[in-house]
Each structure stands twice: as C-alpha cells, then as structure tokens.
Coordinates of C-alpha atoms in Angstrom, one line a residue:
M9 CA -182.7 -182.9 9.2
S10 CA -180.7 -182.4 12.5
E11 CA -177.0 -182.1 12.4
N12 CA -174.8 -184.8 13.6
F13 CA -173.5 -185.0 17.2
F14 CA -170.0 -183.6 16.5
C15 CA -170.8 -180.8 14.0
S16 CA -171.0 -177.8 16.3
G17 CA -170.0 -176.4 19.7
V18 CA -166.5 -175.6 21.0
E19 CA -166.6 -178.7 23.3
K20 CA -166.6 -180.9 20.1
A21 CA -163.7 -179.1 18.5
S22 CA -161.2 -181.8 19.5
Q23 CA -163.3 -184.5 17.8
R24 CA -163.7 -182.3 14.7
S25 CA -159.9 -182.0 14.5
L26 CA -159.8 -185.8 14.2
F27 CA -162.4 -185.7 11.4
N28 CA -160.1 -183.2 9.7
A29 CA -157.4 -185.8 9.9
L30 CA -159.7 -188.1 8.0
G31 CA -159.9 -185.6 5.2
M32 CA -163.5 -184.8 6.0
T33 CA -164.9 -181.4 4.9
K34 CA -167.1 -179.1 7.0
E35 CA -170.0 -180.0 4.7
E36 CA -169.5 -183.7 5.5
M37 CA -169.2 -183.0 9.2
K38 CA -172.6 -181.2 9.2
R39 CA -174.4 -184.2 7.7
P40 CA -175.7 -187.2 9.6
L41 CA -172.9 -189.7 10.2
V42 CA -173.9 -193.1 8.7
G43 CA -171.8 -196.1 9.7
I44 CA -171.4 -198.7 6.9
V45 CA -170.7 -202.0 8.5
S46 CA -168.7 -204.0 5.9
S47 CA -168.2 -207.7 6.2
Y48 CA -165.8 -207.8 3.2
N49 CA -162.9 -210.2 3.3
E50 CA -161.0 -212.3 0.8
I51 CA -161.5 -215.8 2.3
V52 CA -165.3 -216.1 2.3
P53 CA -166.9 -216.5 -1.2
G54 CA -170.1 -214.8 0.0
H55 CA -168.1 -211.7 1.0
M56 CA -165.6 -211.2 -1.8
N57 CA -168.1 -208.9 -3.6
I58 CA -169.1 -206.9 -0.6
D59 CA -166.6 -204.1 -1.5
K60 CA -168.8 -203.4 -4.5
I61 CA -171.9 -203.4 -2.3
V62 CA -170.2 -201.0 0.1
E63 CA -169.3 -198.5 -2.6
A64 CA -172.9 -198.6 -3.9
V65 CA -174.3 -198.0 -0.4
K66 CA -171.9 -195.1 0.2
L67 CA -173.1 -193.5 -3.0
G68 CA -176.7 -193.9 -2.0
V69 CA -176.1 -192.4 1.5
A70 CA -174.3 -189.5 0.0
M71 CA -176.9 -188.9 -2.7
N72 CA -179.6 -188.6 0.0
G73 CA -177.7 -186.3 2.4
G74 CA -175.6 -188.4 4.7
T75 CA -171.9 -188.9 5.3
P76 CA -171.0 -192.6 4.9
V77 CA -168.1 -194.0 7.0
V78 CA -167.1 -197.6 6.7
F79 CA -165.9 -200.0 9.5
P80 CA -165.5 -203.8 9.4
A81 CA -167.1 -206.9 10.8
I82 CA -165.6 -210.4 10.7
A83 CA -167.0 -213.4 9.0
V84 CA -166.2 -217.1 8.9
C85 CA -167.0 -219.4 5.9
D86 CA -168.8 -222.4 7.3
G87 CA -168.0 -224.5 4.3
I88 CA -164.3 -223.9 4.6
A89 CA -164.5 -224.4 8.4
M90 CA -166.5 -227.6 8.1
G91 CA -165.2 -230.9 9.3
H92 CA -162.3 -229.8 11.4
T93 CA -161.4 -227.6 14.4
G94 CA -162.3 -224.5 12.5
M95 CA -166.0 -225.2 12.9
K96 CA -165.7 -224.6 16.6
Y97 CA -165.1 -220.9 15.6
S98 CA -168.2 -220.4 13.5
L99 CA -171.2 -220.0 15.8
V100 CA -169.1 -218.2 18.4
T101 CA -168.4 -215.3 15.9
R102 CA -172.1 -214.3 16.1
D103 CA -171.6 -212.7 19.5
L104 CA -168.2 -211.3 18.6
I105 CA -169.8 -209.6 15.6
A106 CA -172.6 -208.2 17.7
D107 CA -170.3 -207.0 20.5
S108 CA -167.7 -205.4 18.2
T109 CA -170.3 -203.7 16.1
E110 CA -172.0 -202.3 19.2
C111 CA -168.6 -201.0 20.4
M112 CA -167.8 -199.3 17.1
A113 CA -171.2 -197.8 16.6
L114 CA -171.7 -196.4 20.1
A115 CA -168.1 -195.3 20.6
H116 CA -168.2 -193.1 17.4
H117 CA -171.8 -191.9 17.9
F118 CA -173.2 -192.8 14.5
D119 CA -176.6 -191.4 13.6
A120 CA -177.6 -194.3 11.4
L121 CA -176.2 -197.6 10.2
V122 CA -176.2 -199.8 7.1
M123 CA -175.4 -203.4 7.8
I124 CA -173.8 -205.4 5.0
P125 CA -173.6 -209.1 5.9
N126 CA -174.0 -212.2 3.9
C127 CA -172.9 -215.5 5.5
D128 CA -174.2 -217.5 8.4
K129 CA -173.3 -215.7 11.6
N130 CA -172.9 -212.2 10.1
V131 CA -176.6 -211.8 9.5
P132 CA -177.9 -212.7 13.0
G133 CA -174.8 -211.0 14.7
L134 CA -175.6 -207.7 13.0
L135 CA -179.3 -208.0 13.6
M136 CA -178.5 -208.5 17.3
A137 CA -176.2 -205.5 17.2
S138 CA -178.8 -203.3 15.5
A139 CA -181.3 -204.1 18.3
R140 CA -178.8 -203.1 20.9
I141 CA -177.7 -199.9 19.2
N142 CA -181.2 -199.0 18.0
V143 CA -180.4 -196.1 15.6
P144 CA -182.1 -196.1 12.2
T145 CA -180.7 -199.1 10.4
I146 CA -181.1 -201.0 7.2
F147 CA -179.6 -204.2 5.9
V148 CA -178.3 -205.2 2.4
S149 CA -176.6 -208.5 1.9
G150 CA -174.0 -209.6 -0.5
G151 CA -176.5 -211.9 -2.3
P152 CA -176.6 -215.6 -3.1
M153 CA -174.3 -217.6 -5.5
L154 CA -175.7 -218.9 -8.8
A155 CA -176.3 -222.6 -8.9
G156 CA -173.5 -224.8 -10.3
H157 CA -174.0 -227.1 -13.3
V158 CA -172.8 -230.8 -13.3
K159 CA -173.8 -233.2 -16.1
G160 CA -176.6 -230.8 -17.3
K161 CA -178.2 -230.4 -13.8
K162 CA -178.1 -227.5 -11.4
T163 CA -176.2 -228.2 -8.2
S164 CA -174.9 -226.6 -5.0
L165 CA -172.5 -227.2 -2.1
S166 CA -174.6 -229.9 -0.4
S167 CA -174.1 -232.0 -3.6
M168 CA -170.4 -231.4 -3.4
F169 CA -170.2 -232.8 0.2
E170 CA -172.4 -235.7 -0.8
A171 CA -170.1 -236.5 -3.7
V172 CA -167.2 -236.9 -1.3
G173 CA -169.3 -239.3 0.7
A174 CA -170.3 -241.2 -2.4
Y175 CA -166.6 -241.5 -3.5
T176 CA -165.7 -242.8 -0.1
A177 CA -168.5 -245.4 -0.3
G178 CA -167.2 -246.5 -3.7
K179 CA -170.2 -245.1 -5.5
M180 CA -168.6 -242.3 -7.5
S181 CA -165.3 -242.0 -9.4
L182 CA -162.6 -239.5 -8.6
E183 CA -163.2 -237.9 -12.0
D184 CA -166.8 -237.3 -11.1
V185 CA -165.8 -235.8 -7.8
E186 CA -163.4 -233.5 -9.6
E187 CA -166.2 -232.4 -11.9
Y188 CA -168.3 -231.4 -8.9
E189 CA -165.3 -229.7 -7.3
N190 CA -164.8 -227.5 -10.4
N191 CA -168.4 -226.7 -11.2
T192 CA -170.4 -226.6 -8.0
C193 CA -169.6 -223.0 -6.9
P194 CA -169.4 -221.0 -10.1
T195 CA -169.7 -217.4 -8.7
C196 CA -169.2 -215.4 -5.5
G197 CA -172.1 -215.2 -3.1
S198 CA -173.7 -217.2 -0.3
C199 CA -174.1 -220.8 -1.3
S200 CA -177.0 -221.3 -3.7
G201 CA -179.5 -223.4 -1.8
M202 CA -181.7 -222.5 1.2
Y203 CA -178.8 -222.9 3.6
T204 CA -178.3 -220.8 6.7
A205 CA -176.9 -217.6 5.1
N206 CA -179.8 -217.4 2.5
S207 CA -182.3 -218.4 5.2
M208 CA -181.3 -215.5 7.4
N209 CA -181.0 -213.0 4.5
C210 CA -184.6 -213.9 3.5
L211 CA -185.8 -213.7 7.1
T212 CA -184.2 -210.2 7.3
E213 CA -186.6 -209.2 4.6
V214 CA -189.5 -210.8 6.5
L215 CA -188.5 -209.0 9.7
G216 CA -188.6 -205.8 7.8
M217 CA -184.9 -204.9 8.1
G218 CA -184.0 -205.4 4.4
L219 CA -185.5 -204.2 1.1
R220 CA -187.3 -206.4 -1.3
G221 CA -184.7 -208.8 -3.0
N222 CA -182.3 -208.6 -0.1
G223 CA -182.4 -212.4 0.3
T224 CA -182.7 -213.5 -3.3
I225 CA -181.1 -211.2 -5.9
P226 CA -177.9 -213.1 -7.0
A227 CA -174.6 -211.6 -5.9
V228 CA -173.4 -211.2 -9.5
Y229 CA -176.5 -209.4 -10.8
S230 CA -176.3 -205.7 -11.4
E231 CA -179.7 -205.5 -9.7
R232 CA -177.8 -206.2 -6.5
I233 CA -175.8 -203.0 -6.9
K234 CA -179.0 -201.1 -7.5
L235 CA -180.4 -202.6 -4.3
A236 CA -177.4 -201.4 -2.4
K237 CA -177.8 -197.8 -3.7
M238 CA -181.4 -197.9 -2.7
A239 CA -180.6 -199.2 0.8
G240 CA -178.1 -196.3 1.2
M241 CA -180.7 -193.8 0.1
Q242 CA -183.4 -195.4 2.3
V243 CA -181.5 -195.3 5.5
M244 CA -181.6 -191.6 5.3
E245 CA -185.4 -191.7 5.0
L246 CA -185.4 -193.9 8.1
Y247 CA -183.2 -191.3 9.9
R248 CA -185.5 -188.5 8.9
K249 CA -188.6 -190.4 10.1
N250 CA -186.7 -191.7 13.2
I251 CA -187.8 -195.3 12.4
R252 CA -185.5 -197.6 14.4
P253 CA -184.9 -201.4 14.6
L254 CA -187.0 -201.8 17.8
D255 CA -189.9 -200.1 15.9
I256 CA -189.6 -202.8 13.2
M257 CA -188.5 -206.0 15.0
T258 CA -191.6 -206.4 17.1
E259 CA -193.1 -209.6 18.4
K260 CA -195.5 -209.7 15.4
A261 CA -192.5 -209.3 13.1
F262 CA -190.9 -212.4 14.7
Y263 CA -194.1 -214.4 14.3
N264 CA -194.0 -213.4 10.6
A265 CA -190.3 -214.6 10.4
L266 CA -191.2 -217.9 12.0
T267 CA -194.1 -218.4 9.6
A268 CA -192.0 -217.6 6.5
D269 CA -189.3 -219.8 7.9
M270 CA -191.8 -222.7 7.8
A271 CA -193.0 -221.9 4.4
L272 CA -189.6 -221.5 2.9
G273 CA -188.1 -224.5 4.5
C274 CA -185.2 -222.6 6.1
S275 CA -182.1 -224.0 7.8
T276 CA -182.6 -225.4 11.4
N277 CA -180.0 -222.7 12.4
S278 CA -182.8 -220.2 12.3
M279 CA -184.0 -221.9 15.5
L280 CA -180.8 -220.7 17.1
H281 CA -180.7 -217.3 15.5
L282 CA -184.3 -216.0 15.7
P283 CA -184.5 -216.6 19.5
A284 CA -181.2 -214.9 20.0
I285 CA -182.2 -211.8 17.9
A286 CA -185.5 -211.7 19.7
N287 CA -183.8 -211.8 23.0
E288 CA -181.9 -208.6 22.1
C289 CA -185.2 -207.0 21.3
G290 CA -186.6 -208.0 24.7
I291 CA -188.9 -210.7 23.1
D292 CA -189.1 -214.3 24.2
I293 CA -189.3 -216.8 21.3
N294 CA -189.2 -220.4 22.5
L295 CA -189.2 -223.4 20.4
D296 CA -192.7 -224.5 21.4
I297 CA -194.0 -221.4 19.5
A298 CA -192.2 -222.8 16.4
N299 CA -194.3 -226.0 16.5
E300 CA -197.5 -224.0 17.0
I301 CA -196.7 -221.9 13.9
S302 CA -195.5 -224.9 11.9
A303 CA -198.8 -226.8 12.6
K304 CA -200.8 -224.1 10.7
T305 CA -198.2 -223.0 8.1
P306 CA -197.9 -224.8 4.7
N307 CA -194.5 -225.6 3.4
L308 CA -194.4 -223.9 -0.1
C309 CA -190.8 -224.2 -1.1
H310 CA -188.4 -227.1 -1.6
L311 CA -185.1 -225.3 -2.4
A312 CA -181.8 -227.3 -2.2
P313 CA -181.0 -229.3 -0.3
A314 CA -184.7 -230.3 0.1
G315 CA -185.4 -230.1 -3.7
H316 CA -184.0 -229.1 -7.0
T317 CA -184.7 -225.4 -7.1
Y318 CA -182.2 -222.7 -6.0
M319 CA -182.1 -219.1 -4.8
E320 CA -182.0 -217.8 -8.4
D321 CA -185.3 -219.7 -9.0
L322 CA -186.9 -218.2 -5.9
N323 CA -185.8 -214.7 -7.1
E324 CA -187.3 -215.3 -10.5
A325 CA -190.5 -216.6 -9.0
G326 CA -191.1 -213.4 -7.1
G327 CA -188.9 -213.8 -4.1
V328 CA -189.8 -213.5 -0.4
Y329 CA -192.6 -211.0 -1.0
A330 CA -194.4 -213.5 -3.3
V331 CA -194.1 -216.1 -0.5
L332 CA -195.5 -213.7 2.0
N333 CA -198.3 -212.8 -0.4
E334 CA -199.2 -216.5 -0.7
L335 CA -199.3 -216.9 3.1
S336 CA -201.4 -213.8 3.5
K337 CA -204.2 -215.5 1.5
K338 CA -204.7 -217.7 4.6
D339 CA -204.3 -214.8 7.0
L340 CA -201.0 -216.2 8.3
I341 CA -199.0 -212.9 8.1
N342 CA -199.3 -209.8 10.3
L343 CA -199.7 -207.2 7.6
D344 CA -199.5 -204.1 9.8
C345 CA -195.9 -204.5 10.9
M346 CA -193.7 -201.5 10.0
T347 CA -190.6 -202.1 7.8
C348 CA -187.5 -200.4 6.6
T349 CA -189.4 -199.2 3.5
G350 CA -191.3 -196.9 5.7
K351 CA -194.4 -198.9 4.8
T352 CA -196.2 -201.9 6.3
V353 CA -195.8 -205.5 5.3
G354 CA -199.2 -205.4 3.7
E355 CA -198.3 -202.4 1.6
N356 CA -195.0 -204.0 0.6
I357 CA -196.4 -207.3 -0.6
S358 CA -199.6 -205.9 -2.3
G359 CA -199.6 -207.1 -5.9
C360 CA -196.4 -209.3 -5.5
I361 CA -197.6 -212.4 -7.5
N362 CA -196.2 -215.9 -7.6
K363 CA -194.6 -216.2 -11.0
D364 CA -193.6 -219.9 -10.8
P365 CA -196.0 -222.3 -8.9
E366 CA -193.3 -225.0 -9.1
T367 CA -190.7 -223.0 -7.1
I368 CA -193.3 -221.4 -4.8
R369 CA -196.3 -223.7 -4.4
P370 CA -199.6 -221.9 -4.2
V371 CA -200.9 -221.9 -0.6
D372 CA -203.7 -224.2 -1.6
N373 CA -201.3 -226.7 -3.2
P374 CA -198.3 -226.9 -0.7
Y375 CA -195.6 -229.5 -0.4
S376 CA -197.1 -230.2 3.0
E377 CA -199.8 -228.7 5.2
T378 CA -197.2 -228.2 7.9
G379 CA -194.0 -226.2 8.0
G380 CA -190.5 -227.1 7.1
I381 CA -189.1 -227.4 10.6
A382 CA -190.2 -229.5 13.5
V383 CA -189.2 -229.3 17.2
L384 CA -189.2 -232.7 18.9
R385 CA -189.3 -233.5 22.6
G386 CA -189.0 -236.6 24.8
N387 CA -186.7 -238.2 27.4
L388 CA -183.7 -238.0 25.0
A389 CA -184.3 -234.2 24.6
P390 CA -186.4 -232.9 27.5
D391 CA -185.7 -229.3 26.5
R392 CA -186.3 -230.0 22.8
C393 CA -184.3 -230.7 19.6
V394 CA -184.8 -229.6 16.0
V395 CA -185.1 -231.2 12.6
K396 CA -185.6 -229.8 9.1
R397 CA -188.7 -231.9 8.3
S398 CA -189.0 -230.8 4.7
A399 CA -185.6 -232.4 3.9
V400 CA -186.4 -235.8 5.5
A401 CA -187.4 -238.7 3.3
P402 CA -191.0 -239.7 3.9
E403 CA -190.0 -243.2 5.1
M404 CA -187.8 -241.6 7.8
L405 CA -190.4 -239.4 9.4
V406 CA -191.0 -242.3 11.8
H407 CA -188.0 -244.5 12.6
K408 CA -186.8 -246.8 15.4
G409 CA -183.3 -248.3 15.5
P410 CA -180.2 -249.1 17.6
A411 CA -177.9 -246.3 18.7
R412 CA -174.3 -246.0 17.4
V413 CA -172.7 -243.6 19.8
F414 CA -169.7 -241.3 19.2
D415 CA -168.2 -238.7 21.5
S416 CA -167.0 -236.5 18.6
E417 CA -167.7 -235.7 15.0
E418 CA -164.3 -237.1 14.0
E419 CA -165.1 -240.5 15.6
A420 CA -168.4 -240.7 13.7
I421 CA -167.0 -239.7 10.3
K422 CA -164.2 -242.3 10.5
V423 CA -166.7 -245.1 11.1
I424 CA -169.1 -243.9 8.4
Y425 CA -166.3 -243.7 5.9
E426 CA -165.2 -247.2 6.8
G427 CA -168.7 -248.5 6.1
G428 CA -169.4 -249.2 9.8
I429 CA -172.9 -247.8 9.8
K430 CA -175.8 -250.0 8.7
A431 CA -179.3 -249.5 7.5
G432 CA -181.6 -248.9 10.5
D433 CA -178.9 -247.4 12.7
V434 CA -179.3 -244.2 14.7
V435 CA -176.0 -242.4 14.8
V436 CA -175.6 -240.3 18.0
I437 CA -172.8 -237.7 18.1
R438 CA -172.5 -236.0 21.5
Y439 CA -170.2 -233.5 23.3
E440 CA -170.6 -231.2 20.4
G441 CA -173.0 -228.7 21.9
P442 CA -172.5 -225.0 22.5
A443 CA -170.6 -225.5 25.8
G444 CA -169.3 -229.0 25.3
G445 CA -167.9 -228.6 21.8
P446 CA -167.4 -225.9 22.5
G447 CA -168.9 -223.9 19.6
M448 CA -171.7 -226.3 18.5
R449 CA -170.1 -227.6 15.3
E450 CA -172.2 -228.2 12.2
M451 CA -172.4 -231.8 11.1
L452 CA -172.5 -231.5 7.3
S453 CA -169.6 -233.9 6.8
P454 CA -171.2 -236.9 8.6
T455 CA -174.7 -236.3 7.2
S456 CA -173.3 -236.0 3.7
A457 CA -171.3 -239.1 4.2
I458 CA -174.5 -240.9 5.1
Q459 CA -176.3 -239.6 2.1
G460 CA -173.4 -240.3 -0.2
A461 CA -173.3 -243.9 1.1
G462 CA -176.9 -244.3 0.0
L463 CA -178.1 -244.6 3.6
G464 CA -180.2 -241.3 3.7
S465 CA -183.5 -243.1 3.7
T466 CA -182.6 -245.7 6.4
V467 CA -180.2 -244.0 8.9
A468 CA -180.9 -241.2 11.4
L469 CA -178.4 -238.9 13.0
I470 CA -178.9 -237.2 16.4
T471 CA -176.6 -234.7 18.0
D472 CA -176.3 -231.9 20.6
G473 CA -174.4 -230.1 17.9
R474 CA -176.1 -228.6 14.9
F475 CA -176.4 -228.9 11.1
S476 CA -175.6 -226.9 8.1
G477 CA -178.6 -225.6 6.1
A478 CA -177.1 -227.9 3.4
T479 CA -177.9 -231.0 5.4
R480 CA -180.7 -233.2 4.3
G481 CA -182.1 -236.4 5.8
A482 CA -183.3 -237.4 9.3
A483 CA -180.7 -235.2 11.0
I484 CA -181.9 -234.1 14.4
G485 CA -179.8 -231.4 16.2
H486 CA -179.8 -229.0 19.1
V487 CA -180.5 -231.8 21.6
S488 CA -181.0 -230.1 24.9
P489 CA -179.8 -230.4 27.6
E490 CA -176.5 -231.1 25.9
A491 CA -174.2 -234.0 27.0
V492 CA -171.7 -231.8 28.9
N493 CA -174.5 -230.4 31.0
G494 CA -175.8 -233.9 32.0
G495 CA -178.4 -234.3 29.3
T496 CA -179.8 -237.8 28.6
I497 CA -177.7 -237.9 25.4
A498 CA -174.6 -238.3 27.7
Y499 CA -175.9 -241.7 28.9
V500 CA -176.9 -243.4 25.6
R501 CA -175.1 -246.6 25.0
D502 CA -174.5 -248.6 21.8
G503 CA -177.4 -250.7 21.0
D504 CA -180.0 -248.7 22.9
I505 CA -183.2 -248.4 20.9
I506 CA -184.2 -244.8 19.9
S507 CA -187.6 -244.0 18.6
I508 CA -188.2 -241.0 16.4
D509 CA -191.7 -239.8 15.4
I510 CA -191.3 -236.4 13.6
L511 CA -195.0 -236.4 12.7
N512 CA -195.9 -236.4 16.4
Y513 CA -192.9 -234.3 17.5
S514 CA -191.4 -237.0 19.8
I515 CA -188.0 -238.6 20.3
S516 CA -187.4 -241.2 23.0
L517 CA -184.6 -243.4 24.3
E518 CA -186.2 -246.7 25.2
V519 CA -184.4 -247.1 28.5
S520 CA -186.2 -247.1 31.9
D521 CA -185.8 -244.1 34.3
E522 CA -184.2 -246.5 36.8
E523 CA -181.6 -247.6 34.3
L524 CA -180.8 -244.0 33.4
E525 CA -180.4 -243.1 37.0
E526 CA -178.0 -246.0 37.4
R527 CA -176.0 -244.9 34.4
K528 CA -175.6 -241.4 35.8
K529 CA -173.7 -243.0 38.7
T530 CA -171.3 -244.9 36.5
M531 CA -170.9 -242.9 33.3
P532 CA -168.9 -239.7 34.0
I533 CA -169.4 -236.5 32.0
K534 CA -166.6 -235.9 29.6
K535 CA -165.3 -232.4 29.8
K536 CA -162.5 -231.2 27.5
D537 CA -159.6 -229.8 29.5
N538 CA -157.6 -228.4 26.7
I539 CA -159.9 -225.5 25.8
T540 CA -158.2 -222.0 25.9
G541 CA -158.7 -218.5 24.8
Y542 CA -162.0 -217.2 23.5
L543 CA -163.5 -220.7 23.3
K544 CA -162.9 -221.3 27.0
R545 CA -164.7 -218.0 27.8
Y546 CA -167.5 -218.9 25.4
S547 CA -168.0 -222.3 26.9
E548 CA -168.3 -220.9 30.4
M549 CA -171.0 -218.3 29.4
V550 CA -173.1 -219.8 26.6
S551 CA -176.7 -221.0 27.2
S552 CA -178.2 -224.2 25.9
A553 CA -179.3 -224.5 22.2
D554 CA -183.0 -224.4 23.1
K555 CA -182.4 -220.8 24.3
G556 CA -180.6 -219.8 21.1
A557 CA -177.0 -220.4 22.4
I558 CA -177.0 -216.9 23.7
I559 CA -174.3 -215.5 26.0
N560 CA -175.4 -215.4 29.6
R561 CA -174.2 -211.9 30.5
K562 CA -174.8 -212.4 34.3

C-alpha cells in the first residue's frame, strides 16, 4: 500500500506539523488518509444516529490500515421543512453538499472517502461529489426508521400528513390526529416508506456504491453498526485495488438504477437526482430513457405510500439484492457492472432469494407489467413531467377535468382546507419550479390534504414544483418548462380543461395554439423580486427540472 501524500519529504514538513497539532502519530501519518464525510446533526431524525455510524466506520478503516478523519456535511429534514418557506432550502442543499465536500476532500488531499448520508439531498449530493473527486469511495447510510403503529396497523409519515388533511376536512378527531402524532415516527432513521431518502439509499446499492443492506437495514438494528464497520474496512480494499467511483458509476450502472427504480416504485425525486449524478459522471440520462425502461420493467414493490409494506419488510424479504435477482430472471439487469464490493453485480446477487413474495412480487407476478414511474409529455409539459404511477388510483390513470389555478403552494392549501376543491378538479400549482420557487418545493401538504379530504381518487394535482416520496395520488410534478421560464403552465386559466393519460404518457391543455399565443401577450410572467442570498444565486443558475435541476456552471 502506498503512503499518503503528506507522509514524507521535507517539502511536506509544514503540513506534518499541523497533523502533529491534531495529535496524529507518525504511524497514522504514514497510512492512507481516509475522509469520513459525516452528515450527523441534531435536527434531522434520519441523522441523529450517524455519530454511531461514524465511530463504526472509523474503527473499520483503522482495522484495515487506514487513518480515518471526520469532516461534516449539512442536511435538511424535508418533513420539518415541509409546507413553509423552509422547503425552498431543501433541493438547493444538494449542490451545496456536493460543492463543500469537493472543497474539503481536494483541499486536504484525502486518499479515499467514506460517505455517510441518509436523507433526501445528502445522498445525491454526496454521490455527485464522489464522481467529481473520484478517489476510492464507499457509502453507508444512517438507515431507515421503523414503521409506526396506530390502531394496530403499521404507519409512516405520509399517513401523518394525511391525518392532518382528514382532520381539516372534518373526517378525523383531534384525538386521532394526536395518536398519529405520537406514534407515527417511533425511532430515528429516514422515514419508513419508499420516500426519497430510502429510494436514493436503495439506488446507491444498485449503482454499486454501497454494500448490501445500505438502503434497507433499519437505523436501530445492530446490523447497521456491523455494516458501517464493513464499509470502513472495504474502502481500504477499494484503495488497494484503485477502484474509483467512475469505474463503478458507468452508463450501464445508471440503467440498472433506473430499472430498479421502476421495480421498487421509488420517489419521483429520483428523476431529478439520477440525471444530476449521471451528469457529474459525464453521462446523459434524459427522462425519455426512463419511459423506455419503465415499459419493459415490472413493478414488484408497493411500499408506503403506494401500499402497506415498509422498509423493514423489504429488508426482511431480502432487500435490494433480492429485487435485482428477480429482475435478472428477465435479463433486465446488467450483471457485469463493477461494485464497491470488488465484485460484479452478478456475483453480488447470486443466490439472493426473495423471502417474501408479498413484499417483493416475483417477476412473473408483478403489481404491473410496467414500472412505478411514468414521464408524461404534451402541450402543457413540452419538456416532460413526472408521476409516480404505482401510487395512482387505477381510476385516475386517465382523467379529464377543469383547472383550478394557484400561483403558490400556500394559495392552494388554503382553498383545499376550506373545502374549495371538488371532485373532478385538476389543481394547478405554478411558480414553484427550480428557478421560480425558487428551490422547487415539495407539495406533500396539498397532496395530503386532498387525500385526507377523500378526494384522492377524483382530483389530480399538477405543478412545476415536485413531490415528496410520501405523496400518493395523481400528483404530476416537474412540469417543464416551468412557469417563470414561460412554460405553458404559466398561461393556464381557471376552468381550462386538462386531459391526463398516464397509460399513454400524455398530458394536454385543451386550449388552441392561437389562444395560447394570445394569452402570452396579456398574461405577464410573475417573477419574485424579494429573493436574496443563496436562493437568488441558485435561481439564476439552476437548469429546468427535466435536466435534473443541475447548476449551469457556465
């Protein structure tokens, strides 16, 4: 094993004097320097246990000949940020995380890295950074939360938000809401359904950047600590073999991730994050590819919010590797991709059986023959929009109704809570895109209010913003171009008829081209003039959602 960059030569004596100031011994200075990127904080439930993961990783690194050194990454809890200005600061952290990690890793010349994320933007942000830095790297997440229990049934955060909507609609008592409040989130960890955090941690396994169980072993299980120790030990093997992120995150690996995404029924946010990560790897993943893969990939899992199984159930059923093994039976997975285990995908998943055909449907008995996500296109979204098809009621896969138009999330929530939305309506929330929001807020509050009011099987919601992985129903997001950039969504009026056909990947505003051109002359684009600080900079540089809301560095 080669010595680290700073360990010898008089020209590095000054740097070694600073390592002395850290209390580092000569023996530690001679070993490879391994950066441990810790997302620990005391405000995000998915991160409050990461200090334990960090200590286990450090031990694993040291046991296998490295010198572990910890530095931090930020994290926002989307659930806490939901429904107010704070949500503008969620997606934007993805690039802050990538940028700051790149700065720390390259400024201090680490030989290898262990990334320890958990929640929504941490995972893609650190995957983006790992591609840029491209030293041997492995991921180990904080792990998912256990499901809550209310009235004898398992539950999760989406049920909590829907309970608030049900109370507002007069369909649930305050006592019942309080029971949800006190029992929905029983442990630390990323929220217990197939929401964005767990989607991305599972897809990290599929990409080959995390060990088996990275996405599914619950945060409170001792097995998670063992996994962290193994990750610390394994990064040293990657260092010795010089296996780097760009050797692992290849085009074929991203095709595997998109395929697993469709089978697992992941969050629509994956349609923002996978293209952004691929972009850092020099790979173009556009949303049309997603439909091509979805058309041939069966949906095997209906985890919450789509169904009544949870991450702990997926873990017991065999986890991500069991899902990949099912998909391999139809030759849907590239088995020759290298992974952080030092083995190929095919070697990793060999013998990984499906232990629960209710949680993971066999490939010949899927929930549907097509994948969990659909990308729609039409005059309302010329550059595409996205829906989590597996979480849509069958009767809403095709829908036509009058538009109810709102220029912000707050306007929409107020009317929904007041009972102003009726069966058949299509709620349109605009000026919430990456640049127009800015920050592309998640719309869990209005979608949950619709579900709680009992309108989930009769009302659709369309936005240039995005949705939490906890959202269910005919919730169509990422409408591109967004309103602030002159997209058609900016010119929709109350009462316009909108046609949605998820089965045929189409979405249309039933207004003539001539009428739209006339509206463009009379309906001004609404740009917020009170944006300051980082959000202002972000709004000026961010791409559209169909390109992954990446930062345009030019």
